[in-house]
Amino acid sequence: QVQLVESGGGLVQAGGSLRLSCAASGRAFNNYNMAWFRQAPGKEREFVAFINWSITSTNYADSVKGRFTISRDNAKNTVYLQMNSLKPEDTAVYYCNAGSSRVGVGGYYWGQGTQVTVSS
């Protein structure tokens, strides 16, 4: 069992930055691939970024490539999403995910989500 708790969301102006954190507890965090997904109002949940358990591979949705950076600190059981040059279309609830077996597909464990709102 893995519990995930996101933090760091909020309201920011377009062009600004936010850093999301996801703290994991439970079974060995560093055994799991981690990912971020997001869901905007009226839309389906979509993949944002992925990092593998060994921190040797990262992947991003085309819409955030070059602006967002995923990272993890296995000693702190935490995964991060640094979001720069934010756009109004980045407004969504952002979810942390653990256990994905391949890029773009969510694993079994989900956090409760954190709201990111980007004003124009």
Short mmCIF file of N, CA, C and O in Angstrom, two decimals:
data_model
loop_
_atom_site.label_atom_id
_atom_site.label_comp_id
_atom_site.label_asym_id
_atom_site.label_seq_id
_atom_site.Cartn_x
_atom_site.Cartn_y
_atom_site.Cartn_z
N GLN A 1 0.85 -1.19 0.00
CA GLN A 1 0.00 0.00 0.00
C GLN A 1 0.88 1.24 0.00
O GLN A 1 1.87 1.30 0.72
N VAL A 2 0.52 2.21 -0.83
CA VAL A 2 1.26 3.47 -0.92
C VAL A 2 0.25 4.60 -0.76
O VAL A 2 -0.80 4.61 -1.42
N GLN A 3 0.56 5.54 0.10
CA GLN A 3 -0.27 6.73 0.25
C GLN A 3 0.48 7.92 -0.34
O GLN A 3 1.68 8.09 -0.11
N LEU A 4 -0.25 8.73 -1.11
CA LEU A 4 0.35 9.87 -1.80
C LEU A 4 -0.38 11.15 -1.40
O LEU A 4 -1.62 11.19 -1.44
N VAL A 5 0.37 12.17 -1.04
CA VAL A 5 -0.21 13.45 -0.65
C VAL A 5 0.47 14.56 -1.43
O VAL A 5 1.67 14.80 -1.28
N GLU A 6 -0.31 15.24 -2.28
CA GLU A 6 0.21 16.35 -3.07
C GLU A 6 0.11 17.67 -2.31
O GLU A 6 -0.77 17.84 -1.46
N SER A 7 0.99 18.59 -2.66
CA SER A 7 0.94 19.94 -2.12
C SER A 7 1.60 20.88 -3.11
O SER A 7 2.27 20.44 -4.05
N GLY A 8 1.40 22.18 -2.89
CA GLY A 8 2.07 23.17 -3.71
C GLY A 8 1.22 23.84 -4.75
O GLY A 8 1.68 24.75 -5.45
N GLY A 9 -0.02 23.41 -4.90
CA GLY A 9 -0.89 24.05 -5.86
C GLY A 9 -1.30 25.45 -5.40
O GLY A 9 -1.01 25.86 -4.27
N GLY A 10 -1.95 26.18 -6.29
CA GLY A 10 -2.40 27.52 -5.94
C GLY A 10 -2.77 28.31 -7.17
O GLY A 10 -2.93 27.77 -8.26
N LEU A 11 -2.91 29.62 -6.95
CA LEU A 11 -3.26 30.55 -8.01
C LEU A 11 -2.02 31.33 -8.43
O LEU A 11 -1.30 31.86 -7.58
N VAL A 12 -1.77 31.37 -9.73
CA VAL A 12 -0.59 32.06 -10.25
C VAL A 12 -0.96 32.74 -11.56
O VAL A 12 -1.85 32.28 -12.28
N GLN A 13 -0.28 33.83 -11.85
CA GLN A 13 -0.52 34.52 -13.13
C GLN A 13 0.20 33.80 -14.26
O GLN A 13 1.21 33.10 -14.04
N ALA A 14 -0.32 33.97 -15.45
CA ALA A 14 0.33 33.40 -16.63
C ALA A 14 1.78 33.86 -16.70
O ALA A 14 2.08 35.03 -16.43
N GLY A 15 2.65 32.92 -17.02
CA GLY A 15 4.08 33.19 -17.06
C GLY A 15 4.80 32.88 -15.76
O GLY A 15 6.03 32.86 -15.72
N GLY A 16 4.03 32.63 -14.72
CA GLY A 16 4.62 32.34 -13.42
C GLY A 16 5.01 30.89 -13.26
O GLY A 16 4.93 30.08 -14.19
N SER A 17 5.43 30.55 -12.04
CA SER A 17 5.92 29.21 -11.74
C SER A 17 5.28 28.68 -10.46
O SER A 17 4.91 29.45 -9.58
N LEU A 18 5.19 27.37 -10.41
CA LEU A 18 4.79 26.65 -9.20
C LEU A 18 5.59 25.37 -9.11
O LEU A 18 6.00 24.82 -10.14
N ARG A 19 5.78 24.90 -7.90
CA ARG A 19 6.43 23.62 -7.69
C ARG A 19 5.50 22.73 -6.87
O ARG A 19 5.20 23.04 -5.72
N LEU A 20 5.07 21.64 -7.48
CA LEU A 20 4.23 20.67 -6.79
C LEU A 20 5.12 19.61 -6.14
O LEU A 20 6.15 19.23 -6.70
N SER A 21 4.67 19.14 -4.99
CA SER A 21 5.35 18.05 -4.29
C SER A 21 4.35 16.94 -4.05
O SER A 21 3.15 17.17 -3.90
N CYS A 22 4.87 15.73 -4.00
CA CYS A 22 4.05 14.56 -3.68
C CYS A 22 4.84 13.71 -2.70
O CYS A 22 5.87 13.13 -3.06
N ALA A 23 4.35 13.65 -1.48
CA ALA A 23 5.00 12.86 -0.44
C ALA A 23 4.37 11.49 -0.39
O ALA A 23 3.14 11.36 -0.31
N ALA A 24 5.21 10.46 -0.41
CA ALA A 24 4.73 9.09 -0.41
C ALA A 24 5.05 8.41 0.90
O ALA A 24 6.10 8.63 1.49
N SER A 25 4.15 7.57 1.34
CA SER A 25 4.40 6.75 2.53
C SER A 25 3.89 5.35 2.25
O SER A 25 3.10 5.11 1.35
N GLY A 26 4.36 4.41 3.04
CA GLY A 26 3.95 3.04 2.84
C GLY A 26 5.08 2.20 2.28
O GLY A 26 6.22 2.31 2.72
N ARG A 27 4.78 1.40 1.29
CA ARG A 27 5.76 0.49 0.74
C ARG A 27 6.87 1.24 0.01
O ARG A 27 6.72 2.39 -0.34
N ALA A 28 7.98 0.59 -0.22
CA ALA A 28 9.21 1.20 -0.71
C ALA A 28 8.97 2.11 -1.90
O ALA A 28 8.70 1.66 -3.02
N PHE A 29 9.10 3.40 -1.65
CA PHE A 29 8.86 4.41 -2.67
C PHE A 29 9.78 4.23 -3.85
O PHE A 29 9.35 4.36 -5.01
N ASN A 30 11.03 3.92 -3.60
CA ASN A 30 11.99 3.88 -4.70
C ASN A 30 11.86 2.64 -5.57
O ASN A 30 12.66 2.44 -6.49
N ASN A 31 10.86 1.81 -5.33
CA ASN A 31 10.57 0.69 -6.23
C ASN A 31 9.57 1.08 -7.31
O ASN A 31 9.34 0.30 -8.24
N TYR A 32 8.97 2.27 -7.17
CA TYR A 32 7.85 2.63 -8.03
C TYR A 32 8.23 3.69 -9.06
O TYR A 32 8.90 4.68 -8.74
N ASN A 33 7.79 3.47 -10.30
CA ASN A 33 7.75 4.57 -11.25
C ASN A 33 6.71 5.58 -10.76
O ASN A 33 5.68 5.19 -10.20
N MET A 34 6.97 6.87 -11.00
CA MET A 34 6.07 7.91 -10.54
C MET A 34 5.65 8.78 -11.72
O MET A 34 6.40 8.92 -12.70
N ALA A 35 4.47 9.38 -11.59
CA ALA A 35 3.98 10.22 -12.69
C ALA A 35 3.06 11.31 -12.14
O ALA A 35 2.57 11.22 -11.01
N TRP A 36 2.88 12.31 -12.95
CA TRP A 36 1.87 13.35 -12.69
C TRP A 36 0.85 13.31 -13.83
O TRP A 36 1.22 13.18 -15.01
N PHE A 37 -0.41 13.44 -13.45
CA PHE A 37 -1.51 13.59 -14.38
C PHE A 37 -2.28 14.85 -14.00
O PHE A 37 -2.09 15.39 -12.89
N ARG A 38 -3.15 15.30 -14.87
CA ARG A 38 -3.98 16.45 -14.54
C ARG A 38 -5.36 16.29 -15.17
O ARG A 38 -5.52 15.59 -16.17
N GLN A 39 -6.32 16.97 -14.57
CA GLN A 39 -7.68 16.93 -15.09
C GLN A 39 -8.29 18.32 -15.00
O GLN A 39 -8.43 18.87 -13.90
N ALA A 40 -8.60 18.88 -16.15
CA ALA A 40 -9.25 20.17 -16.23
C ALA A 40 -10.77 19.97 -16.20
O ALA A 40 -11.27 18.89 -16.54
N PRO A 41 -11.51 21.00 -15.80
CA PRO A 41 -12.97 20.88 -15.74
C PRO A 41 -13.56 20.45 -17.08
O PRO A 41 -13.23 21.02 -18.12
N GLY A 42 -14.40 19.43 -17.03
CA GLY A 42 -15.06 18.96 -18.24
C GLY A 42 -14.20 18.14 -19.17
O GLY A 42 -14.64 17.78 -20.27
N LYS A 43 -12.98 17.83 -18.75
CA LYS A 43 -12.07 17.06 -19.59
C LYS A 43 -11.63 15.79 -18.88
O LYS A 43 -11.74 15.67 -17.67
N GLU A 44 -11.10 14.87 -19.65
CA GLU A 44 -10.58 13.63 -19.08
C GLU A 44 -9.21 13.87 -18.45
O GLU A 44 -8.49 14.80 -18.82
N ARG A 45 -8.87 13.00 -17.51
CA ARG A 45 -7.55 13.08 -16.91
C ARG A 45 -6.50 12.78 -17.98
O ARG A 45 -6.66 11.86 -18.78
N GLU A 46 -5.41 13.56 -17.97
CA GLU A 46 -4.38 13.37 -18.99
C GLU A 46 -3.00 13.29 -18.36
O GLU A 46 -2.74 13.86 -17.29
N PHE A 47 -2.13 12.60 -19.04
CA PHE A 47 -0.74 12.42 -18.61
C PHE A 47 0.02 13.73 -18.72
O PHE A 47 -0.16 14.49 -19.68
N VAL A 48 0.88 13.99 -17.74
CA VAL A 48 1.72 15.18 -17.75
C VAL A 48 3.21 14.82 -17.81
O VAL A 48 3.93 15.26 -18.69
N ALA A 49 3.65 13.99 -16.85
CA ALA A 49 5.09 13.69 -16.78
C ALA A 49 5.31 12.36 -16.06
O ALA A 49 4.48 11.94 -15.24
N PHE A 50 6.45 11.74 -16.36
CA PHE A 50 6.79 10.40 -15.83
C PHE A 50 8.26 10.38 -15.47
O PHE A 50 9.10 10.95 -16.19
N ILE A 51 8.57 9.68 -14.37
CA ILE A 51 9.95 9.44 -14.01
C ILE A 51 10.06 8.01 -13.50
O ILE A 51 9.21 7.56 -12.71
N ASN A 52 11.08 7.29 -13.96
CA ASN A 52 11.16 5.90 -13.54
C ASN A 52 11.80 5.78 -12.16
O ASN A 52 12.33 6.74 -11.60
N TRP A 53 11.77 4.55 -11.62
CA TRP A 53 12.18 4.34 -10.23
C TRP A 53 13.66 4.65 -10.02
O TRP A 53 14.06 5.11 -8.96
N SER A 54 14.47 4.43 -11.07
CA SER A 54 15.92 4.60 -10.93
C SER A 54 16.39 5.98 -11.35
O SER A 54 17.60 6.25 -11.37
N ILE A 55 15.46 6.86 -11.70
CA ILE A 55 15.77 8.24 -12.10
C ILE A 55 16.70 8.26 -13.33
O ILE A 55 17.56 9.13 -13.47
N THR A 56 16.49 7.30 -14.21
CA THR A 56 17.27 7.27 -15.44
C THR A 56 16.46 7.67 -16.65
O THR A 56 17.01 7.80 -17.76
N SER A 57 15.16 7.87 -16.47
CA SER A 57 14.29 8.17 -17.60
C SER A 57 13.15 9.08 -17.17
O SER A 57 12.53 8.86 -16.13
N THR A 58 12.91 10.12 -17.97
CA THR A 58 11.76 10.99 -17.78
C THR A 58 11.05 11.17 -19.12
O THR A 58 11.68 11.07 -20.19
N ASN A 59 9.76 11.42 -19.05
CA ASN A 59 8.97 11.66 -20.26
C ASN A 59 7.92 12.73 -19.96
O ASN A 59 7.45 12.83 -18.82
N TYR A 60 7.54 13.47 -20.99
CA TYR A 60 6.61 14.56 -20.81
C TYR A 60 5.56 14.58 -21.92
O TYR A 60 5.84 14.19 -23.06
N ALA A 61 4.39 15.06 -21.57
CA ALA A 61 3.40 15.36 -22.60
C ALA A 61 3.93 16.49 -23.47
O ALA A 61 4.64 17.38 -22.98
N ASP A 62 3.58 16.47 -24.74
CA ASP A 62 4.06 17.52 -25.65
C ASP A 62 3.65 18.91 -25.17
O ASP A 62 4.39 19.88 -25.36
N SER A 63 2.50 19.00 -24.54
CA SER A 63 1.97 20.30 -24.13
C SER A 63 2.78 20.96 -23.01
O SER A 63 2.67 22.17 -22.80
N VAL A 64 3.61 20.18 -22.30
CA VAL A 64 4.38 20.75 -21.18
C VAL A 64 5.88 20.64 -21.39
O VAL A 64 6.66 21.15 -20.59
N LYS A 65 6.28 19.98 -22.47
CA LYS A 65 7.71 19.75 -22.72
C LYS A 65 8.44 21.08 -22.81
O LYS A 65 7.99 22.01 -23.49
N GLY A 66 9.56 21.19 -22.10
CA GLY A 66 10.34 22.42 -22.10
C GLY A 66 9.91 23.42 -21.04
O GLY A 66 10.63 24.39 -20.78
N ARG A 67 8.76 23.18 -20.42
CA ARG A 67 8.26 24.09 -19.37
C ARG A 67 8.20 23.42 -18.01
O ARG A 67 8.42 24.07 -16.98
N PHE A 68 7.90 22.13 -17.98
CA PHE A 68 7.76 21.38 -16.73
C PHE A 68 8.94 20.43 -16.57
O PHE A 68 9.47 19.90 -17.56
N THR A 69 9.31 20.19 -15.32
CA THR A 69 10.38 19.24 -15.01
C THR A 69 9.95 18.36 -13.85
O THR A 69 9.58 18.86 -12.79
N ILE A 70 9.99 17.05 -14.07
CA ILE A 70 9.69 16.10 -13.00
C ILE A 70 11.01 15.62 -12.38
O ILE A 70 12.01 15.42 -13.09
N SER A 71 11.00 15.47 -11.08
CA SER A 71 12.18 14.96 -10.38
C SER A 71 11.71 14.20 -9.15
O SER A 71 10.54 14.24 -8.79
N ARG A 72 12.64 13.49 -8.53
CA ARG A 72 12.29 12.74 -7.32
C ARG A 72 13.50 12.67 -6.41
O ARG A 72 14.66 12.68 -6.88
N ASP A 73 13.21 12.58 -5.12
CA ASP A 73 14.23 12.39 -4.11
C ASP A 73 13.85 11.11 -3.37
O ASP A 73 12.95 11.14 -2.51
N ASN A 74 14.51 10.03 -3.70
CA ASN A 74 14.13 8.75 -3.10
C ASN A 74 14.46 8.69 -1.61
O ASN A 74 13.83 7.94 -0.86
N ALA A 75 15.39 9.49 -1.17
CA ALA A 75 15.71 9.53 0.27
C ALA A 75 14.59 10.21 1.06
O ALA A 75 14.41 9.93 2.25
N LYS A 76 13.87 11.10 0.40
CA LYS A 76 12.77 11.83 1.05
C LYS A 76 11.40 11.29 0.66
O LYS A 76 10.38 11.85 1.07
N ASN A 77 11.37 10.24 -0.15
CA ASN A 77 10.10 9.66 -0.60
C ASN A 77 9.19 10.72 -1.24
O ASN A 77 7.98 10.77 -0.96
N THR A 78 9.77 11.56 -2.06
CA THR A 78 9.03 12.68 -2.62
C THR A 78 9.31 12.81 -4.11
O THR A 78 10.46 12.66 -4.55
N VAL A 79 8.27 13.13 -4.86
CA VAL A 79 8.41 13.46 -6.27
C VAL A 79 7.92 14.89 -6.46
O VAL A 79 7.02 15.35 -5.76
N TYR A 80 8.55 15.58 -7.41
CA TYR A 80 8.27 17.00 -7.62
C TYR A 80 7.86 17.25 -9.07
O TYR A 80 8.22 16.50 -9.98
N LEU A 81 7.13 18.33 -9.26
CA LEU A 81 6.85 18.82 -10.60
C LEU A 81 7.08 20.33 -10.59
O LEU A 81 6.29 21.08 -10.01
N GLN A 82 8.18 20.74 -11.21
CA GLN A 82 8.47 22.15 -11.35
C GLN A 82 7.79 22.65 -12.62
O GLN A 82 8.05 22.14 -13.71
N MET A 83 6.93 23.64 -12.46
CA MET A 83 6.14 24.14 -13.59
C MET A 83 6.50 25.60 -13.83
O MET A 83 6.28 26.45 -12.96
N ASN A 84 7.09 25.87 -14.98
CA ASN A 84 7.48 27.23 -15.36
C ASN A 84 6.67 27.70 -16.57
O ASN A 84 6.06 26.89 -17.27
N SER A 85 6.69 28.98 -16.80
CA SER A 85 5.98 29.57 -17.95
C SER A 85 4.55 29.07 -18.04
O SER A 85 4.09 28.64 -19.10
N LEU A 86 3.87 29.13 -16.93
CA LEU A 86 2.52 28.57 -16.86
C LEU A 86 1.56 29.34 -17.76
O LEU A 86 1.69 30.57 -17.93
N LYS A 87 0.60 28.60 -18.30
CA LYS A 87 -0.40 29.15 -19.21
C LYS A 87 -1.80 28.89 -18.62
O LYS A 87 -1.98 27.93 -17.84
N PRO A 88 -2.77 29.68 -18.99
CA PRO A 88 -4.14 29.42 -18.49
C PRO A 88 -4.61 28.00 -18.78
O PRO A 88 -5.34 27.42 -17.97
N GLU A 89 -4.17 27.43 -19.88
CA GLU A 89 -4.59 26.07 -20.22
C GLU A 89 -3.94 25.01 -19.33
O GLU A 89 -4.27 23.82 -19.44
N ASP A 90 -3.03 25.40 -18.47
CA ASP A 90 -2.46 24.47 -17.49
C ASP A 90 -3.36 24.35 -16.26
O ASP A 90 -3.09 23.52 -15.38
N THR A 91 -4.39 25.16 -16.19
CA THR A 91 -5.32 25.09 -15.06
C THR A 91 -5.98 23.72 -14.98
O THR A 91 -6.57 23.25 -15.95
N ALA A 92 -5.84 23.08 -13.83
CA ALA A 92 -6.36 21.72 -13.65
C ALA A 92 -6.10 21.28 -12.21
O ALA A 92 -5.35 21.93 -11.47
N VAL A 93 -6.69 20.16 -11.86
CA VAL A 93 -6.29 19.45 -10.65
C VAL A 93 -5.16 18.50 -11.04
O VAL A 93 -5.31 17.73 -11.99
N TYR A 94 -4.07 18.59 -10.33
CA TYR A 94 -2.89 17.77 -10.63
C TYR A 94 -2.81 16.61 -9.64
O TYR A 94 -2.90 16.82 -8.42
N TYR A 95 -2.64 15.42 -10.20
CA TYR A 95 -2.61 14.20 -9.40
C TYR A 95 -1.26 13.51 -9.48
O TYR A 95 -0.70 13.35 -10.58
N CYS A 96 -0.78 13.08 -8.35
CA CYS A 96 0.41 12.25 -8.27
C CYS A 96 0.01 10.79 -8.43
O CYS A 96 -1.06 10.38 -7.94
N ASN A 97 0.86 10.01 -9.09
CA ASN A 97 0.54 8.62 -9.36
C ASN A 97 1.77 7.74 -9.15
O ASN A 97 2.87 8.12 -9.52
N ALA A 98 1.54 6.56 -8.59
CA ALA A 98 2.63 5.62 -8.37
C ALA A 98 2.28 4.26 -8.97
O ALA A 98 1.13 3.84 -8.93
N GLY A 99 3.29 3.61 -9.50
CA GLY A 99 3.12 2.24 -9.96
C GLY A 99 2.87 2.07 -11.44
O GLY A 99 2.55 0.96 -11.88
N SER A 100 3.03 3.15 -12.20
CA SER A 100 2.81 3.01 -13.64
C SER A 100 3.81 2.04 -14.25
O SER A 100 4.99 2.06 -13.93
N SER A 101 3.32 1.18 -15.14
CA SER A 101 4.20 0.22 -15.80
C SER A 101 4.74 0.76 -17.13
O SER A 101 5.70 0.23 -17.67
N ARG A 102 4.09 1.80 -17.65
CA ARG A 102 4.59 2.42 -18.88
C ARG A 102 4.13 3.86 -18.97
O ARG A 102 3.13 4.24 -18.37
N VAL A 103 4.83 4.63 -19.74
CA VAL A 103 4.57 6.06 -19.86
C VAL A 103 3.16 6.32 -20.36
O VAL A 103 2.70 5.68 -21.31
N GLY A 104 2.47 7.21 -19.67
CA GLY A 104 1.15 7.61 -20.11
C GLY A 104 0.01 6.82 -19.52
O GLY A 104 -1.15 7.22 -19.65
N VAL A 105 0.35 5.75 -18.85
CA VAL A 105 -0.68 4.90 -18.24
C VAL A 105 -0.56 4.99 -16.73
O VAL A 105 0.53 4.72 -16.18
N GLY A 106 -1.61 5.37 -16.05
CA GLY A 106 -1.56 5.52 -14.61
C GLY A 106 -1.43 4.19 -13.89
O GLY A 106 -1.99 3.18 -14.30
N GLY A 107 -0.66 4.22 -12.81
CA GLY A 107 -0.53 3.06 -11.96
C GLY A 107 -1.65 2.97 -10.96
O GLY A 107 -2.63 3.71 -11.02
N TYR A 108 -1.49 2.09 -10.00
CA TYR A 108 -2.59 1.77 -9.09
C TYR A 108 -2.86 2.86 -8.06
O TYR A 108 -3.99 3.07 -7.65
N TYR A 109 -1.83 3.55 -7.65
CA TYR A 109 -1.95 4.47 -6.51
C TYR A 109 -2.06 5.92 -6.99
O TYR A 109 -1.28 6.38 -7.82
N TRP A 110 -3.05 6.63 -6.39
CA TRP A 110 -3.30 8.03 -6.74
C TRP A 110 -3.36 8.89 -5.48
O TRP A 110 -3.84 8.43 -4.44
N GLY A 111 -2.92 10.13 -5.61
CA GLY A 111 -3.14 11.09 -4.55
C GLY A 111 -4.51 11.73 -4.70
O GLY A 111 -5.27 11.42 -5.63
N GLN A 112 -4.80 12.66 -3.78
CA GLN A 112 -6.13 13.29 -3.77
C GLN A 112 -6.20 14.48 -4.72
O GLN A 112 -7.29 14.98 -5.02
N GLY A 113 -5.04 14.94 -5.20
CA GLY A 113 -5.02 16.04 -6.15
C GLY A 113 -4.77 17.39 -5.50
O GLY A 113 -5.11 17.60 -4.33
N THR A 114 -4.17 18.29 -6.26
CA THR A 114 -3.97 19.66 -5.82
C THR A 114 -4.34 20.59 -6.97
O THR A 114 -3.97 20.34 -8.12
N GLN A 115 -5.07 21.64 -6.66
CA GLN A 115 -5.59 22.55 -7.68
C GLN A 115 -4.51 23.55 -8.11
O GLN A 115 -3.88 24.20 -7.27
N VAL A 116 -4.36 23.68 -9.41
CA VAL A 116 -3.50 24.72 -10.00
C VAL A 116 -4.39 25.59 -10.88
O VAL A 116 -5.06 25.08 -11.78
N THR A 117 -4.38 26.88 -10.61
CA THR A 117 -5.16 27.82 -11.39
C THR A 117 -4.23 28.90 -11.94
O THR A 117 -3.53 29.55 -11.17
N VAL A 118 -4.25 29.07 -13.25
CA VAL A 118 -3.40 30.06 -13.91
C VAL A 118 -4.29 31.12 -14.51
O VAL A 118 -5.12 30.84 -15.39
N SER A 119 -4.13 32.35 -14.04
CA SER A 119 -4.95 33.45 -14.53
C SER A 119 -4.26 34.15 -15.70
O SER A 119 -3.03 34.26 -15.73
N SER A 120 -5.07 34.66 -16.60
CA SER A 120 -4.50 35.34 -17.79
C SER A 120 -4.29 36.82 -17.54
O SER A 120 -4.71 37.37 -16.55
#
